[in-house]
Amino acid sequence: MAKEKTVYVCSNCGQDSPKWVGKCPSCGEWNTYVEEIVRKEPTNRRPVSGIETQKPKPVILSEIVADDEPRIDMHDDELNRVLGGGLVQGSLVLIGGEPGIGKSTLVMQTVLHMPEKRILYVSGEESARQLKLRADRLSGVSSDCLIVCETSLEQIYVHIKNTNPDLVIIDSIQTISTENIESSPGSIAQVRECSASILRFAKETHTPVLLIGHINKEGSIAGPKVLEHIVDTVLQFEGDQHYMYRILRSIKNRFGSTAELGIYEMRQDGLRQVSNPSELLLSQDHEGMSGVAIASAIEGIRPFLIETQALVSSAVYGNPQRSATGFDLRRMNMLLAVLEKRVGFKLAQKDVFLNIAGGLKVNDPAIDLPVISAILSSNMDAAIEPEVCMAGEIGLSGEIRPVNRIEQRIGEAEKLGFKRFLLPKYNLQGIDTKKLKIELVPVRKVEEAFRALFG
């Protein structure tokens, strides 16, 4: 007979306590503890999935065969790249994002392009008719995908046993519940137990599982933090609903890099892969406009050119404002301090607004030079030539530090027709300038860069 007890669990971080407390001692949030009824099951019970497996035995490390993991082609170049080359057998992948951003659309679109695989799509949020209407709108390849609307974990395992699928999709993990716990679906205990049970199933049967998850108001995955620890890969699907671009990022990946980025364009008939984001992000004509600089950035293995926009104006309401969209505000304040101390530009009494065009968030330090160039361009109201591109990290003493993979950055700028490229002087070593059609302008300090740009 299962024993029952009541515990209080923090809905923010998952910390439990035998009694209710106002402030969580783990995450510091107030009034986040909710009551949960936990049933302690006998240790000799059968696994929830109903699949009996042999108990593992210790193996000598040198005897373990470490071949490359066989991967499933998702027929989507952007998704394959973010996953690290495809979906690994027996892996558990979590896709999170805001409501209405396109998580279910992305997964359904991928399913429709995999007719060679037997796929079980478990929907806990939508009816079969709603899924059919979405599939018709996406107009993909006709697929023999199996659809079941179910929220009970035990019944899901029955359907898996009967159909023996190659891939299982669960939409969403917050709607699934197990009978072993008497709390409501989406609670801390239910999400933790269901995800742990699904992980055991995936590893024991080598069946890959895709989970779709909700996010909270802070933008992180909803539910206990242990959910992100359990899964093999966490993908964040983000973007502004007012823009048509969507970005797929890898936050955690046990089988690939977390620096990869996939870009999609939201259309009426689904998500279109953007294979060349540079042309997309530089679609606006900015000739003769001040405060615009073109940066050559790299995310993962992909170089692309982005537009850095800045606006500098006199502060009217006392304290000057500092605002950055898509760029680290603290780093922008550091660059402004370098401009004032090392170069002599007085920006202390001016409002400075910075924006990375296209809704991108960029962490590449190589866009330091374009950022301060755009700020000075706006401050002096002098436009930068439209055929100039640049990359460089700024040090605290005003020097321009070298950046990685400079050949790829130069090649992307040359491919898009740029005539001049500002780069750190140290990066010029080892580059064969004879083969290049673009003029390279090496700069060592911030003052040299400004003389090259503004004369």
Short mmCIF file of N, CA and C in Angstrom, two decimals, residues 61-126:
data_model
loop_
_atom_site.label_atom_id
_atom_site.label_comp_id
_atom_site.label_asym_id
_atom_site.label_seq_id
_atom_site.Cartn_x
_atom_site.Cartn_y
_atom_site.Cartn_z
N LEU A 61 35.96 1.03 -18.28
CA LEU A 61 35.88 2.16 -19.21
C LEU A 61 36.51 1.83 -20.55
N SER A 62 37.67 1.14 -20.55
CA SER A 62 38.37 0.84 -21.81
C SER A 62 37.60 -0.15 -22.67
N GLU A 63 36.65 -0.89 -22.09
CA GLU A 63 35.88 -1.87 -22.87
C GLU A 63 34.64 -1.27 -23.52
N ILE A 64 34.30 -0.04 -23.17
CA ILE A 64 33.10 0.60 -23.74
C ILE A 64 33.42 1.06 -25.15
N VAL A 65 32.56 0.69 -26.09
CA VAL A 65 32.72 1.10 -27.50
C VAL A 65 32.07 2.46 -27.68
N ALA A 66 32.85 3.46 -28.09
CA ALA A 66 32.35 4.83 -28.25
C ALA A 66 32.31 5.20 -29.72
N ASP A 67 31.36 4.61 -30.44
CA ASP A 67 31.17 4.97 -31.85
C ASP A 67 30.37 6.27 -31.93
N ASP A 68 30.36 6.87 -33.13
CA ASP A 68 29.53 8.05 -33.34
C ASP A 68 28.06 7.66 -33.18
N GLU A 69 27.31 8.53 -32.49
CA GLU A 69 25.89 8.24 -32.28
C GLU A 69 25.16 8.30 -33.62
N PRO A 70 24.39 7.25 -33.98
CA PRO A 70 23.59 7.34 -35.21
C PRO A 70 22.51 8.40 -35.06
N ARG A 71 22.37 9.24 -36.04
CA ARG A 71 21.43 10.36 -35.94
C ARG A 71 20.31 10.22 -36.97
N ILE A 72 19.15 10.73 -36.60
CA ILE A 72 17.98 10.73 -37.48
C ILE A 72 17.94 12.07 -38.20
N ASP A 73 17.85 12.04 -39.52
CA ASP A 73 17.75 13.27 -40.32
C ASP A 73 16.33 13.83 -40.17
N MET A 74 16.24 15.08 -39.69
CA MET A 74 14.93 15.71 -39.48
C MET A 74 14.41 16.42 -40.73
N HIS A 75 15.17 16.35 -41.85
CA HIS A 75 14.79 17.00 -43.11
C HIS A 75 14.59 18.51 -42.92
N ASP A 76 15.35 19.08 -42.02
CA ASP A 76 15.31 20.52 -41.75
C ASP A 76 16.73 20.92 -41.39
N ASP A 77 17.41 21.63 -42.31
CA ASP A 77 18.83 21.96 -42.12
C ASP A 77 19.07 22.77 -40.85
N GLU A 78 18.15 23.73 -40.57
CA GLU A 78 18.32 24.57 -39.38
C GLU A 78 18.19 23.73 -38.11
N LEU A 79 17.17 22.88 -38.04
CA LEU A 79 16.96 22.05 -36.86
C LEU A 79 18.08 21.03 -36.69
N ASN A 80 18.52 20.44 -37.80
CA ASN A 80 19.64 19.48 -37.74
C ASN A 80 20.90 20.14 -37.18
N ARG A 81 21.18 21.37 -37.62
CA ARG A 81 22.39 22.06 -37.16
C ARG A 81 22.32 22.36 -35.66
N VAL A 82 21.17 22.85 -35.20
CA VAL A 82 21.04 23.19 -33.78
C VAL A 82 21.11 21.95 -32.91
N LEU A 83 20.60 20.81 -33.40
CA LEU A 83 20.67 19.56 -32.66
C LEU A 83 22.08 18.96 -32.66
N GLY A 84 22.94 19.44 -33.56
CA GLY A 84 24.30 18.92 -33.64
C GLY A 84 24.50 17.93 -34.76
N GLY A 85 23.60 17.94 -35.75
CA GLY A 85 23.72 17.03 -36.90
C GLY A 85 22.55 16.08 -37.06
N GLY A 86 21.52 16.23 -36.25
CA GLY A 86 20.35 15.36 -36.33
C GLY A 86 19.94 14.89 -34.95
N LEU A 87 18.86 14.13 -34.89
CA LEU A 87 18.33 13.64 -33.62
C LEU A 87 18.98 12.31 -33.26
N VAL A 88 19.55 12.23 -32.05
CA VAL A 88 20.24 11.02 -31.60
C VAL A 88 19.22 10.01 -31.10
N GLN A 89 19.46 8.72 -31.43
CA GLN A 89 18.59 7.65 -30.95
C GLN A 89 18.57 7.61 -29.43
N GLY A 90 17.38 7.51 -28.86
CA GLY A 90 17.25 7.41 -27.41
C GLY A 90 17.44 8.71 -26.67
N SER A 91 17.47 9.84 -27.37
CA SER A 91 17.66 11.13 -26.70
C SER A 91 16.32 11.74 -26.32
N LEU A 92 16.36 12.62 -25.34
CA LEU A 92 15.17 13.34 -24.86
C LEU A 92 15.39 14.82 -25.10
N VAL A 93 14.58 15.41 -25.97
CA VAL A 93 14.76 16.80 -26.40
C VAL A 93 13.57 17.63 -25.93
N LEU A 94 13.85 18.76 -25.31
CA LEU A 94 12.80 19.66 -24.82
C LEU A 94 12.83 20.95 -25.64
N ILE A 95 11.69 21.32 -26.21
CA ILE A 95 11.56 22.57 -26.98
C ILE A 95 10.64 23.50 -26.21
N GLY A 96 11.15 24.67 -25.82
CA GLY A 96 10.36 25.65 -25.07
C GLY A 96 10.23 26.95 -25.81
N GLY A 97 9.22 27.72 -25.45
CA GLY A 97 9.01 29.02 -26.08
C GLY A 97 7.71 29.64 -25.62
N GLU A 98 7.51 30.91 -25.97
CA GLU A 98 6.31 31.64 -25.57
C GLU A 98 5.07 31.06 -26.23
N PRO A 99 3.88 31.32 -25.67
CA PRO A 99 2.64 30.85 -26.32
C PRO A 99 2.47 31.49 -27.69
N GLY A 100 2.15 30.66 -28.68
CA GLY A 100 1.89 31.17 -30.03
C GLY A 100 3.12 31.50 -30.84
N ILE A 101 4.31 31.15 -30.34
CA ILE A 101 5.55 31.50 -31.06
C ILE A 101 5.78 30.56 -32.24
N GLY A 102 5.21 29.33 -32.18
CA GLY A 102 5.34 28.40 -33.31
C GLY A 102 5.99 27.08 -32.95
N LYS A 103 5.98 26.69 -31.66
CA LYS A 103 6.61 25.42 -31.26
C LYS A 103 5.91 24.23 -31.91
N SER A 104 4.57 24.17 -31.76
CA SER A 104 3.81 23.06 -32.34
C SER A 104 3.88 23.08 -33.86
N THR A 105 3.92 24.29 -34.44
CA THR A 105 4.03 24.41 -35.90
C THR A 105 5.35 23.83 -36.38
N LEU A 106 6.44 24.15 -35.68
CA LEU A 106 7.76 23.63 -36.05
C LEU A 106 7.79 22.11 -35.97
N VAL A 107 7.25 21.56 -34.88
CA VAL A 107 7.28 20.11 -34.71
C VAL A 107 6.39 19.42 -35.73
N MET A 108 5.18 19.94 -35.94
CA MET A 108 4.27 19.33 -36.93
C MET A 108 4.85 19.40 -38.33
N GLN A 109 5.48 20.53 -38.66
CA GLN A 109 6.09 20.69 -39.98
C GLN A 109 7.21 19.68 -40.19
N THR A 110 8.00 19.44 -39.12
CA THR A 110 9.07 18.45 -39.19
C THR A 110 8.51 17.05 -39.37
N VAL A 111 7.44 16.74 -38.65
CA VAL A 111 6.79 15.43 -38.74
C VAL A 111 6.29 15.14 -40.14
N LEU A 112 5.71 16.16 -40.78
CA LEU A 112 5.13 15.96 -42.12
C LEU A 112 6.19 15.70 -43.17
N HIS A 113 7.44 16.07 -42.89
CA HIS A 113 8.52 15.83 -43.85
C HIS A 113 9.33 14.58 -43.53
N MET A 114 8.79 13.72 -42.66
CA MET A 114 9.49 12.48 -42.32
C MET A 114 8.56 11.28 -42.55
N PRO A 115 8.11 11.06 -43.80
CA PRO A 115 7.17 9.96 -44.06
C PRO A 115 7.79 8.58 -43.87
N GLU A 116 9.13 8.51 -43.87
CA GLU A 116 9.79 7.20 -43.76
C GLU A 116 9.81 6.69 -42.31
N LYS A 117 9.46 7.56 -41.35
CA LYS A 117 9.50 7.18 -39.93
C LYS A 117 8.08 6.98 -39.40
N ARG A 118 7.96 6.04 -38.46
CA ARG A 118 6.68 5.83 -37.77
C ARG A 118 6.67 6.73 -36.53
N ILE A 119 5.81 7.73 -36.53
CA ILE A 119 5.82 8.77 -35.49
C ILE A 119 4.50 8.75 -34.73
N LEU A 120 4.60 8.81 -33.40
CA LEU A 120 3.42 8.92 -32.55
C LEU A 120 3.40 10.32 -31.95
N TYR A 121 2.36 11.08 -32.28
CA TYR A 121 2.20 12.46 -31.81
C TYR A 121 1.14 12.45 -30.71
N VAL A 122 1.57 12.68 -29.47
CA VAL A 122 0.66 12.71 -28.32
C VAL A 122 0.33 14.16 -28.01
N SER A 123 -0.94 14.52 -28.12
CA SER A 123 -1.35 15.90 -27.87
C SER A 123 -2.20 15.95 -26.62
N GLY A 124 -1.75 16.75 -25.65
CA GLY A 124 -2.53 16.94 -24.44
C GLY A 124 -3.25 18.26 -24.41
N GLU A 125 -3.05 19.09 -25.44
CA GLU A 125 -3.62 20.44 -25.46
C GLU A 125 -4.64 20.64 -26.57
N GLU A 126 -4.45 19.96 -27.71
CA GLU A 126 -5.30 20.19 -28.87
C GLU A 126 -6.03 18.91 -29.27
#
